[in-house]
Coordinates of C-alpha atoms and ligand atoms in Angstrom, one line a residue:
X1401 CA -76.8 -20.1 -47.1
X1402 CA -77.5 -17.5 -44.4
X1403 CA -74.5 -15.2 -43.3
X1404 CA -72.5 -16.7 -40.2
X1405 CA -73.4 -14.3 -37.5
X1406 CA -69.9 -14.1 -36.1
X1407 CA -68.6 -12.9 -39.2
X1408 CA -71.7 -10.4 -39.2
X1409 CA -70.9 -9.4 -35.2
X1410 CA -67.2 -9.0 -36.1
X1411 CA -68.2 -6.7 -39.1
X1412 CA -70.2 -4.6 -36.9
X1413 CA -67.5 -4.0 -34.2
X1414 CA -65.0 -2.8 -36.9
X1415 CA -68.2 -0.6 -37.9
X1416 CA -68.3 0.5 -34.6
X1417 CA -64.3 1.3 -34.1
X1418 CA -63.7 2.8 -37.3
X1419 CA -66.5 4.6 -38.0
X1420 CA -68.7 5.5 -35.4
X1421 CA -66.5 5.9 -32.8
X1422 CA -63.9 8.4 -34.1
X1423 CA -66.8 10.4 -35.7
X1424 CA -69.9 10.6 -33.8
X1425 CA -69.3 14.2 -32.4
X1426 CA -68.3 15.4 -35.8
X1427 CA -71.7 13.9 -36.8
X1428 CA -73.6 15.5 -34.0
X1429 CA -72.0 19.1 -34.7
X1430 CA -72.3 19.0 -38.5
X1431 CA -76.4 18.0 -37.6
X1432 CA -76.0 15.7 -40.8
X1433 CA -76.8 11.7 -41.1
X1434 CA -73.8 10.6 -42.3
X1435 CA -74.9 8.7 -45.3
X1436 CA -71.1 7.7 -46.2
X1437 CA -71.0 5.1 -43.0
X1438 CA -74.4 3.9 -43.6
X1439 CA -73.3 3.0 -46.9
X1440 CA -70.3 1.3 -45.3
X1441 CA -72.6 -0.7 -43.3
X1442 CA -74.6 -1.6 -46.1
X1443 CA -71.2 -3.2 -47.8
X1444 CA -71.0 -4.9 -44.5
X1445 CA -74.3 -6.5 -44.8
X1446 CA -75.7 -4.6 -41.7
X1447 CA -78.8 -3.0 -43.8
X1448 CA -80.4 -6.4 -44.8
X1449 CA -79.8 -8.5 -41.4
X1450 CA -83.5 -10.5 -42.0
X1451 CA -84.2 -10.3 -45.4
X1452 CA -84.0 -13.4 -47.7
X1453 CA -80.7 -13.9 -49.4
X1454 CA -82.3 -13.8 -52.6
X1455 CA -82.7 -10.0 -52.3
X1456 CA -79.3 -9.9 -51.2
X1457 CA -80.2 -10.3 -47.3
X1458 CA -78.3 -11.8 -44.7
X1459 CA -81.3 -14.1 -44.2
X1460 CA -80.6 -14.4 -40.5
X1461 CA -83.1 -15.3 -37.8
X1462 CA -84.1 -12.5 -35.3
X1463 CA -82.9 -13.9 -32.4
X1464 CA -79.1 -13.8 -34.1
X1465 CA -79.7 -10.5 -35.9
X1466 CA -80.5 -8.1 -33.0
X1467 CA -76.9 -8.8 -31.7
X1468 CA -75.5 -6.6 -34.4
X1469 CA -77.2 -3.6 -32.4
X1470 CA -75.2 -4.4 -29.2
X1471 CA -72.1 -3.7 -31.2
X1472 CA -73.4 -0.6 -33.2
X1473 CA -74.8 1.0 -29.6
X1474 CA -70.8 0.6 -28.2
X1475 CA -70.5 3.4 -30.7
X1476 CA -74.0 5.0 -30.4
X1477 CA -77.5 4.5 -29.9
X1478 CA -79.1 6.8 -32.4
X1479 CA -77.4 5.3 -35.1
X1480 CA -78.0 1.9 -34.2
X1481 CA -81.6 2.4 -33.7
X1482 CA -81.8 4.1 -37.3
X1483 CA -80.3 1.1 -38.6
X1484 CA -82.5 -1.1 -36.5
X1485 CA -85.5 0.7 -38.2
X1486 CA -84.5 0.5 -41.4
X1487 CA -83.5 -3.7 -40.8
X1488 CA -87.4 -4.0 -39.7
X1489 CA -88.8 -2.3 -43.0
X1490 CA -86.8 -4.1 -44.9
X1491 CA -87.5 -7.4 -43.4
X1492 CA -91.1 -6.3 -43.9
X1493 CA -90.8 -5.2 -47.4
X1494 CA -89.0 -8.4 -49.0
X1495 CA -91.2 -10.8 -46.5
X1496 CA -94.9 -9.2 -47.2
X1497 CA -94.3 -6.9 -49.6
X1498 CA -95.7 -7.4 -53.4
X1499 CA -93.7 -9.4 -55.9
X1500 CA -93.2 -6.5 -57.5
X1501 CA -92.1 -4.2 -54.9
X1502 CA -89.4 -7.0 -53.9
X1503 CA -88.3 -6.7 -57.3
X1504 CA -87.9 -3.2 -57.2
X1505 CA -86.9 -2.6 -53.7
X1506 CA -85.3 -5.2 -52.5
X1507 CA -81.6 -5.4 -53.4
X1508 CA -81.4 -1.3 -53.0
X1509 CA -82.4 -1.9 -49.3
X1510 CA -80.4 -4.5 -48.2
X1511 CA -77.7 -3.0 -49.9
X1512 CA -78.4 -0.1 -47.8
X1513 CA -78.2 2.3 -51.1
X1514 CA -81.9 2.9 -50.1
X1515 CA -83.0 3.8 -46.5
X1516 CA -86.1 3.0 -45.1
X1517 CA -88.2 4.4 -42.1
X1518 CA -91.4 3.5 -39.9
X1519 CA -93.8 6.2 -40.0
X1520 CA -96.6 5.3 -36.8
X1521 CA -96.7 7.9 -34.7
X1522 CA -98.9 10.9 -35.5
X1523 CA -99.0 14.3 -33.4
X1524 CA -102.1 13.3 -31.6
X1525 CA -101.2 9.2 -31.3
X1526 CA -98.1 8.4 -29.9
X1527 CA -98.9 5.8 -27.1
X1528 CA -102.5 5.7 -28.2
X1529 CA -101.5 4.2 -31.6
X1530 CA -104.7 3.5 -32.6
X1531 CA -106.0 6.9 -32.4
X1532 CA -105.0 7.7 -35.9
X1533 CA -106.1 9.9 -39.0
X1534 CA -103.9 9.5 -41.9
X1535 CA -106.1 8.3 -44.4
X1536 CA -105.7 6.3 -47.6
X1537 CA -108.6 6.2 -50.1
X1538 CA -108.5 3.2 -52.2
X1539 CA -108.9 4.1 -55.8
X1540 CA -110.9 2.1 -58.9
X1541 CA -107.4 1.7 -60.5
X1542 CA -106.0 0.5 -57.6
X1543 CA -103.7 3.1 -56.1
X1544 CA -104.2 4.7 -52.9
X1545 CA -104.4 8.3 -52.4
X1546 CA -103.1 9.5 -48.6
X1547 CA -103.3 12.6 -46.6
X1548 CA -102.4 12.9 -42.9
X1549 CA -99.6 13.9 -41.0
X1550 CA -97.1 11.5 -39.0
X1551 CA -94.5 13.1 -36.3
X1552 CA -91.2 12.2 -35.2
X1553 CA -90.2 10.2 -38.4
X1554 CA -86.6 9.5 -37.8
X1555 CA -84.2 9.4 -41.1
X1556 CA -86.8 12.5 -42.3
X1557 CA -85.9 13.4 -45.6
X1558 CA -83.2 10.8 -45.5
X1559 CA -84.6 7.9 -46.1
X1560 CA -85.6 7.1 -49.8
X1561 CA -88.8 5.3 -48.6
X1562 CA -91.3 5.3 -45.6
X1563 CA -93.7 2.5 -44.3
X1564 CA -96.2 4.2 -43.5
X1565 CA -99.4 2.9 -41.3
X1566 CA -102.6 4.4 -42.7
X1567 CA -106.4 4.1 -42.0
X1568 CA -108.4 3.3 -45.1
X1569 CA -112.2 4.2 -43.5
X1570 CA -113.8 6.7 -41.5
X1571 CA -114.7 4.1 -38.6
X1572 CA -113.1 4.0 -35.4
X1573 CA -110.5 0.9 -34.5
X1574 CA -108.2 -0.5 -35.8
X1575 CA -109.5 -2.9 -38.3
X1576 CA -109.1 -0.9 -41.2
X1577 CA -105.4 -0.2 -40.7
X1578 CA -102.8 -0.6 -43.6
X1579 CA -99.2 -0.2 -44.2
X1580 CA -98.1 1.2 -47.4
X1581 CA -94.5 2.0 -48.2
X1582 CA -94.4 5.6 -50.1
X1583 CA -91.0 6.5 -51.7
X1584 CA -89.3 10.4 -50.9
X1585 CA -89.7 11.4 -54.2
X1586 CA -93.8 11.5 -54.3
X1587 CA -95.5 14.4 -55.1
X1588 CA -97.4 15.6 -52.2
X1589 CA -94.8 14.2 -49.5
X1590 CA -93.4 17.1 -47.6
X1591 CA -91.5 17.0 -44.0
X1592 CA -91.6 20.0 -41.5
X1593 CA -88.7 21.8 -39.9
X1594 CA -86.3 19.4 -37.7
X1595 CA -86.9 18.7 -34.5
X1596 CA -84.3 20.4 -32.6
X1597 CA -82.8 17.9 -30.2
X1598 CA -80.1 18.7 -28.0
X1599 CA -77.9 15.4 -28.4
X1600 CA -78.3 13.0 -31.3
X1601 CA -78.5 15.4 -33.8
X1602 CA -77.3 14.1 -36.9
X1603 CA -80.5 11.8 -36.6
X1604 CA -83.1 13.9 -38.6
X1605 CA -86.3 14.0 -37.1
X1606 CA -89.2 15.8 -38.2
X1607 CA -93.2 15.7 -38.8
X1608 CA -94.2 14.3 -42.2
X1609 CA -97.1 15.3 -44.6
X1610 CA -99.1 13.7 -47.1
X1611 CA -101.3 15.8 -48.9
X1612 CA -103.1 13.8 -51.5
X1613 CA -100.0 11.4 -52.4
X1614 CA -101.1 8.6 -54.6
X1615 CA -99.0 5.3 -54.2
X1616 CA -99.2 2.4 -56.4
X1617 CA -101.1 -0.8 -54.7
X1618 CA -97.7 -2.3 -55.5
X1619 CA -96.1 -0.9 -52.7
X1620 CA -99.0 -2.2 -50.2
X1621 CA -96.9 -3.7 -47.6
X1622 CA -99.7 -4.8 -44.9
X1623 CA -103.1 -5.3 -46.5
X1624 CA -106.0 -3.8 -44.6
X1625 CA -107.1 -5.1 -41.2
X1626 CA -103.2 -6.1 -41.0
X1627 CA -101.8 -3.1 -40.6
X1628 CA -101.9 -2.7 -37.0
X1629 CA -101.2 -6.2 -35.9
X1630 CA -98.1 -6.3 -38.2
X1631 CA -97.2 -2.8 -36.7
X1632 CA -97.1 -4.2 -33.4
X1633 CA -94.9 -7.0 -34.7
X1634 CA -92.6 -4.9 -36.0
X1635 CA -92.4 -2.9 -32.9
X1636 CA -91.8 -5.7 -31.1
X1637 CA -88.9 -6.6 -32.9
X1638 CA -87.8 -2.8 -32.3
X1639 CA -87.9 -3.0 -28.8
X1640 CA -85.4 -5.8 -28.8
X1641 CA -83.1 -4.0 -30.9
X1642 CA -83.1 -1.2 -28.6
X1643 CA -82.9 -3.3 -25.6
X1644 CA -79.9 -4.7 -27.3
X1645 CA -78.3 -1.0 -28.5
X1646 CA -78.8 -0.1 -24.7
X1647 CA -76.4 -3.4 -23.8
X1648 CA -73.6 -1.6 -26.0
X1649 CA -74.2 1.9 -24.1
X1650 CA -74.4 0.1 -20.9
X1651 CA -70.7 -1.2 -21.9
X1652 CA -69.7 1.7 -23.4
X1653 CA -70.4 3.8 -19.9
X1654 CA -69.0 1.0 -17.7
X1655 CA -65.3 0.8 -19.9
X1656 CA -65.3 4.9 -19.5
X1657 CA -65.4 4.7 -16.1
X1658 CA -63.0 1.5 -15.8
X1659 CA -60.6 3.4 -17.3
X1660 CA -60.6 6.6 -15.3
X1661 CA -61.1 5.3 -12.3
X1662 CA -58.0 2.7 -12.7
X1663 CA -56.0 6.2 -13.4
X1664 CA -57.7 8.7 -11.1
X1665 CA -55.3 9.0 -8.1
X1666 CA -56.9 9.5 -4.7
X1667 CA -56.2 8.8 -0.9
X1668 CA -52.6 7.3 -1.7
X1669 CA -54.2 5.1 -4.4
X1670 CA -56.6 5.6 -7.5
X1671 CA -60.4 5.8 -7.5
X1672 CA -61.2 1.9 -8.4
X1673 CA -59.4 0.7 -4.8
X1674 CA -62.9 2.3 -3.3
X1675 CA -65.2 0.1 -2.4
X1676 CA -68.0 2.5 -2.7
X1677 CA -67.1 2.8 -6.5
X1678 CA -66.6 -1.1 -7.1
X1679 CA -70.1 -1.6 -5.6
X1680 CA -71.5 1.5 -7.9
X1681 CA -69.7 -0.2 -10.9
X1682 CA -70.6 -3.6 -10.0
X1683 CA -73.8 -3.0 -10.3
X1684 CA -73.4 -1.6 -13.3
X1685 CA -71.9 -4.9 -14.5
X1686 CA -74.5 -6.8 -13.0
X1687 CA -77.4 -4.8 -14.9
X1688 CA -75.2 -5.7 -18.3
X1689 CA -75.3 -9.5 -17.4
X1690 CA -79.2 -9.8 -16.8
X1691 CA -80.2 -7.0 -19.7
X1692 CA -78.1 -9.4 -22.3
X1693 CA -80.0 -12.5 -21.0
X1694 CA -83.3 -11.0 -21.0
X1695 CA -83.0 -8.8 -24.4
X1696 CA -81.5 -12.4 -26.1
X1697 CA -83.9 -14.3 -24.6
X1698 CA -86.5 -11.9 -25.8
X1699 CA -85.0 -11.7 -29.2
X1700 CA -85.3 -15.6 -29.5
X1701 CA -89.1 -15.6 -28.3
X1702 CA -90.3 -13.0 -31.0
X1703 CA -92.4 -14.6 -33.7
X1704 CA -94.2 -17.2 -30.6
X1705 CA -97.0 -16.6 -28.5
X1706 CA -94.4 -15.3 -25.9
X1707 CA -92.9 -12.4 -28.2
X1708 CA -95.1 -9.6 -27.3
X1709 CA -94.8 -10.2 -23.3
X1710 CA -90.6 -10.6 -23.6
X1711 CA -90.1 -7.8 -25.8
X1712 CA -92.1 -5.5 -23.3
X1713 CA -89.9 -7.2 -20.6
X1714 CA -87.2 -6.4 -22.4
X1715 CA -87.9 -2.5 -23.4
X1716 CA -88.8 -1.9 -19.7
X1717 CA -86.0 -3.4 -18.2
X1718 CA -82.9 -2.8 -20.0
X1719 CA -83.5 1.3 -21.3
X1720 CA -84.2 1.5 -17.4
X1721 CA -80.8 -0.3 -16.5
X1722 CA -79.1 1.8 -19.7
X1723 CA -80.3 5.5 -17.7
X1724 CA -78.9 4.5 -14.6
X1725 CA -75.5 2.9 -16.1
X1726 CA -75.0 6.1 -17.5
X1727 CA -76.0 8.0 -14.8
X1728 CA -73.8 6.4 -12.3
X1729 CA -70.2 6.3 -14.7
X1730 CA -70.7 9.8 -14.7
X1731 CA -70.9 10.4 -11.4
X1732 CA -67.8 7.9 -10.9
X1733 CA -66.0 10.4 -12.9
X1734 CA -67.1 13.3 -10.7
X1735 CA -66.5 16.4 -12.5
X1736 CA -64.4 15.0 -15.3
X1737 CA -67.8 13.1 -16.1
X1738 CA -69.5 15.8 -17.3
X1739 CA -67.0 17.0 -19.8
X1740 CA -67.6 16.4 -23.4
X1741 CA -64.4 14.1 -24.3
X1742 CA -65.6 11.5 -21.6
X1743 CA -69.1 11.2 -23.8
X1744 CA -70.9 10.2 -20.7
X1745 CA -73.6 13.1 -21.0
X1746 CA -74.2 12.2 -24.1
X1747 CA -75.0 8.6 -23.2
X1748 CA -77.2 9.4 -20.3
X1749 CA -79.2 11.9 -23.1
X1750 CA -79.2 8.6 -25.3
X1751 CA -80.4 6.4 -22.9
X1752 CA -83.2 8.6 -21.6
X1753 CA -84.4 9.1 -26.0
X1754 CA -84.1 4.8 -25.8
X1755 CA -86.7 4.6 -23.0
X1756 CA -89.1 6.7 -25.1
X1757 CA -88.7 5.9 -28.8
X1758 CA -90.4 2.7 -29.9
X1759 CA -92.9 2.7 -27.1
X1760 CA -92.1 4.0 -23.8
X1761 CA -91.3 2.5 -20.5
X1762 CA -94.8 3.0 -19.6
X1763 CA -96.4 1.4 -22.0
X1764 CA -94.2 -1.5 -21.7
X1765 CA -95.8 -1.6 -18.3
X1766 CA -98.9 -1.6 -19.2
X1767 CA -98.5 -5.0 -21.8
X1768 CA -97.0 -6.6 -18.5
X1769 CA -99.7 -5.3 -16.3
X1770 CA -102.1 -7.2 -18.9
X1771 CA -100.3 -9.9 -19.1
X1772 CA -100.6 -10.3 -15.5
X1773 CA -104.4 -9.5 -15.3
X1774 CA -104.5 -12.7 -18.0
X1775 CA -102.8 -14.8 -15.8
X1776 CA -104.6 -13.9 -12.3
X1777 CA -107.7 -15.5 -14.2
X1778 CA -106.3 -18.3 -14.4
X1779 CA -105.6 -18.5 -11.1
X1780 CA -107.8 -20.3 -8.2
X1781 CA -109.2 -16.7 -6.1
X1782 CA -107.9 -16.6 -2.5
X1783 CA -110.7 -16.1 0.0
X1784 CA -110.6 -12.3 1.1
X1785 CA -112.2 -11.3 4.6
X1786 CA -115.8 -9.8 4.7
X1787 CA -115.9 -6.6 3.6
X1788 CA -112.5 -6.8 1.2
X1789 CA -114.0 -8.1 -2.1
X1790 CA -116.8 -5.1 -2.0
X1791 CA -116.2 -1.9 -3.4
Ligands
LIG781 C1 -85.7 10.2 -30.9 C2 -87.2 9.1 -31.5 C3 -87.3 8.9 -32.6 C4 -88.5 8.3 -33.1 N1 -88.7 7.8 -34.2 C5 -89.9 7.9 -34.5 C6 -90.1 6.6 -35.6 O1 -89.4 6.8 -36.7 N2 -91.5 6.5 -36.1 C7 -92.4 6.7 -35.5 O2 -93.5 6.4 -35.7 N3 -92.1 7.1 -34.2 C8 -91.0 7.3 -34.0 N4 -91.1 8.2 -32.6 C9 -92.3 8.4 -31.7 C10 -92.3 7.5 -30.6 O3 -92.6 6.1 -31.1 C11 -92.9 8.2 -29.3 O4 -92.3 9.2 -28.9 C12 -93.5 7.3 -28.3 O5 -94.4 6.2 -28.7 C13 -94.3 8.0 -27.1 O6 -95.6 8.8 -27.7 P1 -95.4 10.8 -27.2 O7 -93.8 11.1 -27.6 O8 -96.7 10.8 -28.1 O9 -95.6 10.4 -25.9 P2 -97.4 10.3 -24.9 O10 -98.1 9.2 -25.7 O11 -97.5 12.2 -25.4 O12 -96.8 9.8 -23.5 C14 -96.6 10.5 -22.6 C15 -96.2 10.1 -21.3 O13 -97.9 9.6 -20.9 C16 -96.7 8.1 -20.5 N5 -97.9 7.2 -20.9 C17 -98.8 7.2 -21.9 N6 -99.7 6.1 -21.9 C18 -99.8 5.7 -20.6 C19 -100.3 4.7 -19.6 N7 -101.2 4.0 -20.3 N8 -100.0 4.4 -18.5 C20 -99.2 5.3 -18.1 N9 -98.1 6.4 -18.6 C21 -98.5 6.9 -20.0 C22 -96.4 7.7 -21.7 O14 -94.9 6.9 -21.2 C23 -95.2 9.5 -21.6 O15 -94.4 9.4 -20.9 C24 -89.4 8.4 -32.0 C25 -89.2 9.2 -31.0 C26 -88.2 9.8 -30.5 C27 -88.0 10.1 -29.3

């Protein structure tokens, strides 16, 4: 039987209160991934959310499991993001991987004993994902020899396996793309210096280099021709997961502002008595309600024809609301909002990061714009005055 989503959400809430919130500043100071915490997340069932039970997963539908990041995002959006990427890789590996891969890695990943991440971005191909150079040569014995460089790899040198998208010919386009999982200890796989980030320092990020890395065909997750399509599906799940985490972040910002302003004495009352303050926080509350409805609808649409567009709507709308919420709540605290102990500056930086990762806000607009063009094609054209239909 699949897990009960209410039990899993309660476990995520506990994990947030007991592990993330009390420790996140310390994690950031130390600049190291909190492996002990992610081990605990694994023991609570948070690292195999959508994977089938036969491999130790929770067997939750995407529409339910994605809500976990809202709970984790109340503690920290970067931690929620890293676990969301691990869960997507685990889902792909346990769903589309070879039998040998599932046997060897399935339970290791669902339990969180081993961590996974996704490597698509390259230095020259971020938003322009089709402009990829990393190249796999398929050898006669079935193994793949891979060379190239990935950029912005999260959990760099920390994850135990990297679900890597590669090209398999020199032809332009995406028809030859595939996804293969490269274990960290494979000879020829190395990582560049860590990126210096002003916040979320516990999340290791760097380039990843593949120098004639030889990988068994058992590790093919998406065969040749399905690499880009499958990655786009993974990215849709990731986009909705980000929106879910952003709702947690907004709630954390709102609660901080409310807790402070109900106590901040001014003008013979408290800050929260001021209409202007209530309106500012009221807008944050409305944005949060709308964001929740949108990401949950998008999560339920994943896997249907509506999935990509709904994911784009969620990724376009919700992180923008989160940036606005974090900044508004900072403003409500006045000068105090800028001080580290209140955590709002951290939330501002995190929300901006969440606008970029897994496809920027602008790329979501591109997806929405294309859908609108398609929709326009189905409409009876309206007449335009003479001269307006020519260019
Ligand atoms: C913290 C963090 C973690 C990440 N982790 C991973 C990971 O684990 N694995 C992975 O593969 N990738 C990861 N990424 C990469 C991330 O997905 C890319 O940063 C993102 O896709 C944007 O690519 P880019 O940074 O190269 O920006 P660019 O593609 O250079 O874009 C620059 C600007 O141009 C805008 N733009 C691009 N195209 C258009 C357009 N058509 N119209 C209008 N504006 C446009 C963009 O929105 C952006 O504002 C991570 C990124 C961050 C910040």
